[in-house]
């Protein structure tokens, strides 16, 4: 018997105690100046992102029109925006390297950090959120949570194989402290406050 097999056999013979419930952690709520939307917008801006208010009733996507108009390749995972590069389960992740704009709907947002949350269902192909030049994120304003303690109680973490937070565009700073956005990922992240259709 090899060392590996001996170790695995020993582990299999061990009697493991029953599952112990996780400790209860408080939500650490605090007053958000101006409410969750205002706090989310401030934190998002601090991280280099942009909060877009919806346009008029007839055209709620109007604030995103300049970004979409300049794009050649658009991947859209939302019914509100027509893309020209479909995403399917068979899409090779590396094939998304030429995407100009990815349009996604966040599961929820976090006011404390200005973050938006995605699952693999929201992304279609996980790499689109990293390889696209720009992210346009639709977010239901009613789905902005006060802080990360609330966020980790959401069901997405239990039912999804992949859950990720995005906080602003990619950023890096060299030794002289010069901040550059988009060096290793998306160059811009814009969040449009828009409830889901229907």
XYZ file of N, CA and C in Angstrom:
594
model
N 0.853 -1.179 0.000
C 0.000 0.000 0.000
C 0.897 1.241 0.000
N 0.606 2.161 -0.921
C 1.392 3.397 -1.006
C 1.026 4.338 0.143
N 1.883 5.328 0.344
C 1.599 6.318 1.397
C 0.272 7.008 1.141
N 0.029 7.323 -0.120
C -1.229 7.999 -0.467
C -2.423 7.136 -0.098
N -2.370 5.852 -0.478
C -3.488 4.953 -0.172
C -3.662 4.768 1.334
N -2.545 4.747 2.069
C -2.625 4.590 3.524
C -3.300 5.806 4.161
N -2.944 6.987 3.683
C -3.552 8.205 4.224
C -5.041 8.238 3.931
N -5.423 7.916 2.692
C -6.846 7.930 2.332
C -7.623 6.874 3.108
N -7.040 5.686 3.305
C -7.711 4.635 4.077
C -7.913 5.077 5.519
N -6.910 5.753 6.080
C -7.028 6.248 7.454
C -8.143 7.281 7.560
N -8.231 8.154 6.585
C -9.296 9.153 6.595
C -10.673 8.518 6.472
N -10.760 7.478 5.662
C -12.062 6.804 5.484
C -12.512 6.094 6.761
N -11.565 5.613 7.558
C -11.905 4.898 8.799
C -12.283 5.859 9.923
N -11.876 7.104 9.798
C -12.108 8.077 10.875
C -13.595 8.336 11.037
N -14.007 8.452 12.260
C -15.407 8.781 12.558
C -15.517 10.295 12.688
N -16.174 10.910 11.727
C -16.322 12.365 11.734
C -17.539 12.752 12.550
N -17.426 13.781 13.367
C -18.594 14.219 14.156
C -19.680 14.756 13.227
N -20.893 14.830 13.757
C -21.990 15.380 12.971
C -21.717 16.843 12.669
N -22.366 17.311 11.636
C -22.179 18.719 11.259
C -22.572 19.631 12.405
N -21.756 20.636 12.588
C -22.011 21.635 13.629
C -22.531 22.892 12.938
N -23.613 23.460 13.432
C -24.124 24.671 12.768
C -23.118 25.814 12.860
N -23.118 26.638 11.821
C -22.244 27.807 11.811
C -22.702 28.801 12.872
N -21.775 29.547 13.432
C -22.190 30.547 14.435
C -23.015 31.653 13.794
N -23.906 32.209 14.570
C -24.709 33.325 14.094
C -23.860 34.596 14.114
N -23.806 35.277 12.991
C -23.039 36.516 12.877
C -24.036 37.649 12.649
N -23.857 38.723 13.359
C -24.756 39.859 13.226
C -24.663 40.506 11.855
N -25.615 41.373 11.556
C -25.653 42.042 10.250
C -24.932 43.387 10.251
N -24.586 43.900 11.422
C -23.816 45.136 11.553
C -24.409 46.283 10.726
N -25.709 46.429 10.824
C -26.381 47.509 10.100
C -25.981 48.862 10.666
N -25.903 49.835 9.780
C -25.649 51.209 10.184
C -26.451 52.109 9.258
N -26.642 53.325 9.679
C -27.380 54.286 8.858
C -26.551 54.638 7.624
N -27.162 54.554 6.461
C -26.488 54.895 5.213
C -26.912 56.296 4.806
N -25.968 57.196 4.724
C -26.276 58.590 4.408
C -26.929 58.684 3.024
N -28.163 59.147 3.003
C -28.887 59.271 1.750
C -29.548 57.980 1.295
N -29.375 56.893 2.037
C -29.978 55.617 1.685
C -29.038 54.722 0.902
N -29.462 53.481 0.633
C -28.579 52.504 -0.018
C -28.157 52.883 -1.437
N -29.026 53.528 -2.206
C -28.664 53.871 -3.585
C -27.570 54.937 -3.593
N -27.723 55.961 -2.759
C -26.711 57.013 -2.693
C -25.376 56.462 -2.219
N -25.407 55.600 -1.206
C -24.166 54.998 -0.692
C -23.521 54.117 -1.757
N -24.337 53.326 -2.443
C -23.819 52.472 -3.518
C -23.137 53.325 -4.586
N -23.778 54.414 -4.984
C -23.209 55.285 -6.010
C -21.884 55.896 -5.584
N -21.795 56.332 -4.313
C -20.542 56.918 -3.806
C -19.418 55.889 -3.814
N -19.710 54.699 -3.313
C -18.676 53.654 -3.229
C -18.264 53.180 -4.625
N -19.215 53.057 -5.512
C -18.904 52.653 -6.884
C -17.980 53.674 -7.541
N -18.284 54.960 -7.355
C -17.452 56.021 -7.930
C -16.043 56.000 -7.339
N -15.928 55.719 -6.037
C -14.606 55.633 -5.412
C -13.752 54.543 -6.040
N -14.395 53.506 -6.537
C -13.671 52.390 -7.144
C -13.534 52.536 -8.656
N -13.916 53.690 -9.197
C -13.730 53.947 -10.622
C -14.916 53.593 -11.493
N -16.003 53.143 -10.885
C -17.204 52.815 -11.651
C -18.099 54.026 -11.827
N -19.166 53.837 -12.588
C -20.086 54.937 -12.880
C -21.516 54.452 -12.669
N -22.300 55.231 -11.927
C -23.703 54.921 -11.709
C -24.541 55.728 -12.681
N -25.410 55.035 -13.432
C -26.270 55.681 -14.418
C -27.717 55.622 -13.938
N -28.359 56.755 -13.910
C -29.793 56.787 -13.607
C -30.542 56.409 -14.879
N -31.679 55.722 -14.778
C -32.418 55.362 -15.984
C -32.904 56.587 -16.733
N -33.036 56.449 -18.044
C -33.529 57.530 -18.874
C -35.033 57.695 -18.736
N -35.646 58.468 -19.607
C -37.098 58.684 -19.539
C -37.852 57.377 -19.747
N -39.136 57.406 -19.385
C -39.958 56.189 -19.444
C -39.881 55.488 -20.795
N -39.859 56.235 -21.852
C -39.826 55.615 -23.172
C -38.485 55.000 -23.532
N -37.413 55.426 -22.884
C -36.078 54.944 -23.227
C -35.190 54.879 -21.989
N -35.436 53.894 -21.108
C -34.654 53.817 -19.878
C -33.175 53.520 -20.111
N -32.828 52.994 -21.297
C -31.436 52.670 -21.603
C -30.671 53.838 -22.227
N -31.320 54.996 -22.329
C -30.681 56.151 -22.974
C -29.308 56.490 -22.402
N -29.083 56.431 -21.076
C -27.755 56.776 -20.555
C -26.647 55.829 -21.039
N -27.016 54.633 -21.453
C -26.025 53.664 -21.926
C -25.827 53.729 -23.433
N -26.627 54.524 -24.121
C -26.580 54.563 -25.584
C -25.199 54.910 -26.138
N -24.479 55.897 -25.589
C -23.154 56.207 -26.158
C -22.191 55.024 -26.092
N -22.203 54.308 -24.985
C -21.322 53.143 -24.836
C -21.684 52.051 -25.847
N -22.964 51.789 -26.014
C -23.412 50.747 -26.938
C -23.212 51.163 -28.392
N -23.384 52.432 -28.686
C -23.250 52.931 -30.061
C -21.818 52.767 -30.576
N -20.835 52.941 -29.702
C -19.433 52.854 -30.108
C -18.919 51.414 -30.175
N -19.676 50.461 -29.645
C -19.215 49.076 -29.574
C -19.419 48.351 -30.895
N -18.462 47.524 -31.242
C -18.579 46.675 -32.424
C -19.117 45.303 -32.024
N -18.555 44.722 -30.967
C -18.988 43.400 -30.496
C -19.662 43.568 -29.140
N -20.938 43.180 -29.072
C -21.719 43.289 -27.839
C -22.234 41.907 -27.458
N -21.903 41.476 -26.253
C -22.481 40.257 -25.677
C -23.521 40.696 -24.662
N -24.741 40.253 -24.837
C -25.803 40.653 -23.920
C -26.461 39.429 -23.312
N -26.562 39.440 -21.997
C -27.264 38.384 -21.271
C -28.590 38.893 -20.718
N -29.083 40.012 -21.262
C -30.332 40.598 -20.784
C -31.269 40.827 -21.968
N -32.577 40.713 -21.747
C -33.517 40.929 -22.849
C -33.628 42.395 -23.265
N -33.216 43.316 -22.399
C -33.365 44.738 -22.691
C -32.406 45.240 -23.770
N -31.299 44.532 -23.985
C -30.290 44.968 -24.952
C -30.003 43.830 -25.923
N -30.069 44.146 -27.214
C -29.775 43.152 -28.251
C -28.265 43.107 -28.486
N -27.665 41.960 -28.290
C -26.246 41.791 -28.575
C -26.041 41.226 -29.972
N -24.786 41.208 -30.418
C -24.496 40.604 -31.723
C -23.502 39.445 -31.609
N -23.170 39.043 -30.383
C -22.336 37.864 -30.140
C -23.052 37.004 -29.106
N -23.684 35.919 -29.553
C -24.433 35.104 -28.586
C -23.496 34.362 -27.627
N -23.984 34.159 -26.421
C -23.270 33.363 -25.430
C -24.055 32.084 -25.193
N -23.417 30.962 -25.380
C -24.045 29.667 -25.131
C -23.127 28.858 -24.227
N -23.636 27.775 -23.640
C -22.764 26.930 -22.810
C -21.548 26.391 -23.566
N -21.627 26.358 -24.892
C -20.510 25.849 -25.698
C -19.525 26.941 -26.113
N -19.793 28.198 -25.776
C -18.894 29.280 -26.158
C -17.542 29.096 -25.476
N -16.494 29.089 -26.257
C -15.146 28.967 -25.692
C -14.805 30.259 -24.956
N -14.392 30.185 -23.695
C -14.094 31.402 -22.935
C -13.107 32.332 -23.636
N -12.070 31.796 -24.243
C -11.056 32.640 -24.887
C -11.596 33.360 -26.115
N -12.707 32.880 -26.678
C -13.260 33.509 -27.874
C -13.894 34.863 -27.576
N -13.992 35.220 -26.293
C -14.628 36.481 -25.909
C -13.614 37.616 -25.748
N -12.384 37.393 -26.170
C -11.326 38.401 -26.003
C -11.568 39.662 -26.822
N -12.424 39.596 -27.849
C -12.655 40.784 -28.678
C -13.970 41.492 -28.353
N -14.587 41.156 -27.224
C -15.865 41.766 -26.850
C -15.635 43.205 -26.384
N -16.358 44.118 -26.989
C -16.270 45.522 -26.595
C -17.104 45.795 -25.348
N -18.360 45.356 -25.362
C -19.254 45.599 -24.227
C -19.984 44.307 -23.884
N -19.970 43.963 -22.595
C -20.809 42.876 -22.085
C -21.911 43.518 -21.260
N -23.147 43.139 -21.554
C -24.299 43.680 -20.837
C -24.860 42.558 -19.972
N -24.838 42.774 -18.658
C -25.211 41.743 -17.701
C -26.193 42.313 -16.687
N -26.974 41.435 -16.068
C -27.825 41.860 -14.953
C -27.237 41.285 -13.678
N -26.943 42.158 -12.731
C -26.418 41.720 -11.439
C -27.525 41.081 -10.616
N -27.156 40.086 -9.831
C -28.128 39.473 -8.919
C -28.539 40.470 -7.842
N -27.549 41.226 -7.355
C -27.793 42.265 -6.362
C -26.560 43.153 -6.280
N -26.700 44.264 -5.567
C -25.580 45.164 -5.322
C -25.353 45.313 -3.837
N -24.180 45.832 -3.455
C -23.837 46.028 -2.046
C -23.453 47.492 -1.850
N -24.246 48.204 -1.055
C -24.026 49.638 -0.856
C -22.679 49.915 -0.190
N -22.300 49.103 0.788
C -21.080 49.316 1.566
C -19.822 49.359 0.699
N -19.819 48.591 -0.385
C -18.609 48.468 -1.203
C -18.798 48.938 -2.644
N -20.023 49.204 -3.065
C -20.272 49.554 -4.466
C -20.104 48.362 -5.382
N -20.279 47.164 -4.843
C -20.072 45.931 -5.614
C -21.370 45.440 -6.240
N -21.221 44.698 -7.335
C -22.339 43.978 -7.936
C -21.984 42.494 -7.929
N -22.987 41.653 -7.796
C -22.769 40.207 -7.695
C -23.319 39.505 -8.931
N -22.524 38.549 -9.443
C -22.937 37.721 -10.576
C -22.797 36.250 -10.217
N -23.654 35.428 -10.811
C -23.490 33.972 -10.771
C -23.190 33.504 -12.189
N -22.923 32.208 -12.330
C -22.647 31.702 -13.675
C -23.854 31.846 -14.588
N -25.068 31.828 -14.014
C -26.253 32.026 -14.850
C -26.299 33.455 -15.388
N -25.957 34.421 -14.564
C -25.986 35.827 -14.988
C -24.909 36.125 -16.027
N -23.774 35.428 -15.930
C -22.656 35.683 -16.837
C -22.762 34.913 -18.155
N -23.394 33.763 -18.133
C -23.435 32.924 -19.345
C -22.124 32.178 -19.522
N -21.054 32.910 -19.671
C -19.689 32.369 -19.712
C -18.880 33.244 -18.752
N -18.297 32.641 -17.736
C -17.653 33.413 -16.663
C -16.624 34.410 -17.166
N -15.895 34.053 -18.209
C -14.797 34.906 -18.668
C -15.269 36.224 -19.277
N -16.547 36.334 -19.652
C -17.015 37.565 -20.301
C -16.852 38.772 -19.380
N -16.959 38.563 -18.076
C -16.845 39.674 -17.134
C -15.406 40.139 -16.946
N -14.454 39.419 -17.523
C -13.040 39.769 -17.379
C -12.399 40.137 -18.715
N -12.910 39.570 -19.791
C -12.303 39.797 -21.097
C -12.927 40.953 -21.863
N -14.165 41.287 -21.558
C -14.805 42.419 -22.248
C -14.069 43.715 -21.911
N -14.087 44.652 -22.843
C -13.467 45.954 -22.597
C -14.289 46.780 -21.596
N -15.619 46.671 -21.701
C -16.497 47.471 -20.847
C -17.640 46.590 -20.355
N -18.058 46.804 -19.109
C -19.225 46.121 -18.559
C -20.341 47.138 -18.352
N -21.502 46.806 -18.873
C -22.719 47.564 -18.584
C -23.583 46.649 -17.736
N -23.819 47.037 -16.505
C -24.515 46.186 -15.544
C -25.875 46.791 -15.230
N -26.926 46.005 -15.442
C -28.266 46.429 -15.046
C -28.498 45.946 -13.623
N -28.984 46.828 -12.779
C -29.176 46.497 -11.367
C -30.519 47.025 -10.896
N -31.302 46.134 -10.318
C -32.574 46.529 -9.722
C -32.262 47.365 -8.470
N -32.692 48.620 -8.402
C -32.383 49.425 -7.214
C -32.931 48.825 -5.923
N -33.994 48.011 -6.035
C -34.550 47.360 -4.844
C -33.659 46.213 -4.364
N -32.675 45.815 -5.165
C -31.791 44.706 -4.806
C -30.424 45.195 -4.327
N -30.354 46.426 -3.825
C -29.112 46.930 -3.250
C -29.154 46.674 -1.747
N -28.238 45.858 -1.282
C -28.169 45.474 0.125
C -27.255 46.440 0.882
N -27.461 46.584 2.190
C -26.651 47.547 2.933
C -25.168 47.186 3.018
N -24.857 45.889 3.260
C -23.457 45.513 3.456
C -23.214 44.052 3.095
N -21.969 43.630 3.218
C -21.595 42.261 2.833
C -22.175 41.208 3.766
N -22.494 41.571 5.003
C -23.108 40.607 5.915
C -24.480 40.192 5.400
N -25.218 41.142 4.842
C -26.495 40.810 4.201
C -26.242 40.001 2.930
N -25.225 40.389 2.175
C -24.954 39.739 0.890
C -24.685 38.249 1.054
N -23.896 37.877 2.047
C -23.529 36.468 2.200
C -24.670 35.606 2.712
N -25.776 36.213 3.070
C -26.969 35.441 3.441
C -27.880 35.188 2.239
N -27.520 35.723 1.108
C -28.329 35.546 -0.100
C -28.265 34.090 -0.573
N -29.321 33.607 -1.225
C -29.347 32.208 -1.672
C -28.370 31.889 -2.791
N -27.888 32.897 -3.520
C -26.962 32.627 -4.623
C -25.735 31.844 -4.168
N -25.282 32.084 -2.954
C -24.074 31.418 -2.478
C -24.299 29.943 -2.187
N -25.540 29.546 -1.921
C -25.842 28.142 -1.639
C -26.187 27.365 -2.904
N -26.812 28.031 -3.862
C -27.314 27.281 -5.014
C -26.449 27.400 -6.269
N -25.483 28.294 -6.274
C -24.682 28.504 -7.482
C -23.302 27.875 -7.329
N -22.763 27.412 -8.447
C -21.402 26.861 -8.427
C -20.366 27.969 -8.463
N -20.768 29.129 -8.993
C -19.832 30.246 -9.160
C -20.555 31.530 -8.813
N -20.012 32.273 -7.869
C -20.570 33.568 -7.480
C -19.400 34.519 -7.292
N -19.506 35.728 -7.867
C -18.381 36.653 -7.835
C -18.883 38.081 -7.639
N -18.105 38.865 -6.901
C -18.374 40.292 -6.757
C -17.454 41.066 -7.693
N -17.997 42.090 -8.340
C -17.188 43.028 -9.122
C -17.357 44.404 -8.493
N -16.235 45.062 -8.253
C -16.259 46.383 -7.637
C -15.454 47.319 -8.518
N -16.127 48.005 -9.412
C -15.445 48.922 -10.318
C -14.670 48.184 -11.395
N -14.043 48.925 -12.299
C -13.239 48.302 -13.355
C -11.918 47.788 -12.795
N -11.209 47.037 -13.613
C -9.885 46.565 -13.233
C -8.989 47.766 -12.940
N -8.121 47.628 -11.944
C -7.230 48.740 -11.605
C -5.918 48.208 -11.055
N -4.853 48.934 -11.321
C -3.544 48.615 -10.756
C -2.775 49.916 -10.558
N -1.859 49.894 -9.618
C -1.032 51.076 -9.376
C 0.431 50.634 -9.310
N 1.305 51.345 -10.008
C 2.717 50.972 -9.987
C 3.372 51.509 -8.720
N 4.653 51.320 -8.621
C 5.378 51.686 -7.404
C 5.317 53.181 -7.118
N 5.078 53.991 -8.127
C 4.945 55.429 -7.929
C 3.519 55.831 -7.570
N 2.621 54.853 -7.496
C 1.255 55.129 -7.092
C 0.369 55.682 -8.178
N 0.715 55.444 -9.437
C -0.109 55.906 -10.547
C -1.186 54.864 -10.800
N -2.442 55.255 -10.646
C -3.564 54.330 -10.808
C -3.959 54.236 -12.273
N -4.039 53.007 -12.768
C -4.433 52.765 -14.157
C -5.607 51.800 -14.149
N -6.694 52.196 -14.816
C -7.860 51.314 -14.933
C -7.764 50.507 -16.220
N -8.214 49.268 -16.126
C -8.282 48.418 -17.310
C -6.988 47.729 -17.677
N -6.019 47.716 -16.799
C -4.731 47.109 -17.129
C -4.831 45.599 -17.245
N -5.691 44.980 -16.435
C -5.766 43.516 -16.420
C -7.191 43.002 -16.573
N -8.087 43.841 -16.958
C -9.480 43.425 -17.082
C -10.292 44.531 -17.707
N -11.569 44.602 -17.334
C -12.454 45.587 -17.957
C -11.972 47.008 -17.709
N -12.113 47.846 -18.731
C -11.662 49.235 -18.652
C -12.686 50.132 -17.976
N -13.957 49.766 -18.062
C -14.988 50.565 -17.391
C -16.112 49.652 -16.932
N -16.750 50.076 -15.836
C -17.906 49.371 -15.307
C -18.977 50.417 -15.018
N -20.076 50.331 -15.755
C -21.183 51.265 -15.575
C -22.387 50.482 -15.078
N -23.031 51.006 -14.059
C -24.208 50.354 -13.478
C -25.430 51.216 -13.759
N -26.396 50.629 -14.462
C -27.647 51.320 -14.774
C -28.730 50.781 -13.852
N -29.313 51.671 -13.052
C -30.379 51.267 -12.130
C -31.661 51.032 -12.920
N -32.029 49.769 -13.038
C -33.187 49.412 -13.863
C -33.812 48.124 -13.356
N -35.050 48.174 -12.876
C -35.700 46.939 -12.423
C -35.836 45.952 -13.575
N -35.892 44.654 -13.270
C -36.057 43.674 -14.348
C -37.413 43.832 -15.019
N -37.528 43.428 -16.289
C -38.811 43.576 -16.985
C -39.888 42.680 -16.385
N -41.115 43.158 -16.478
C -42.283 42.394 -16.120
C -42.438 42.055 -14.709
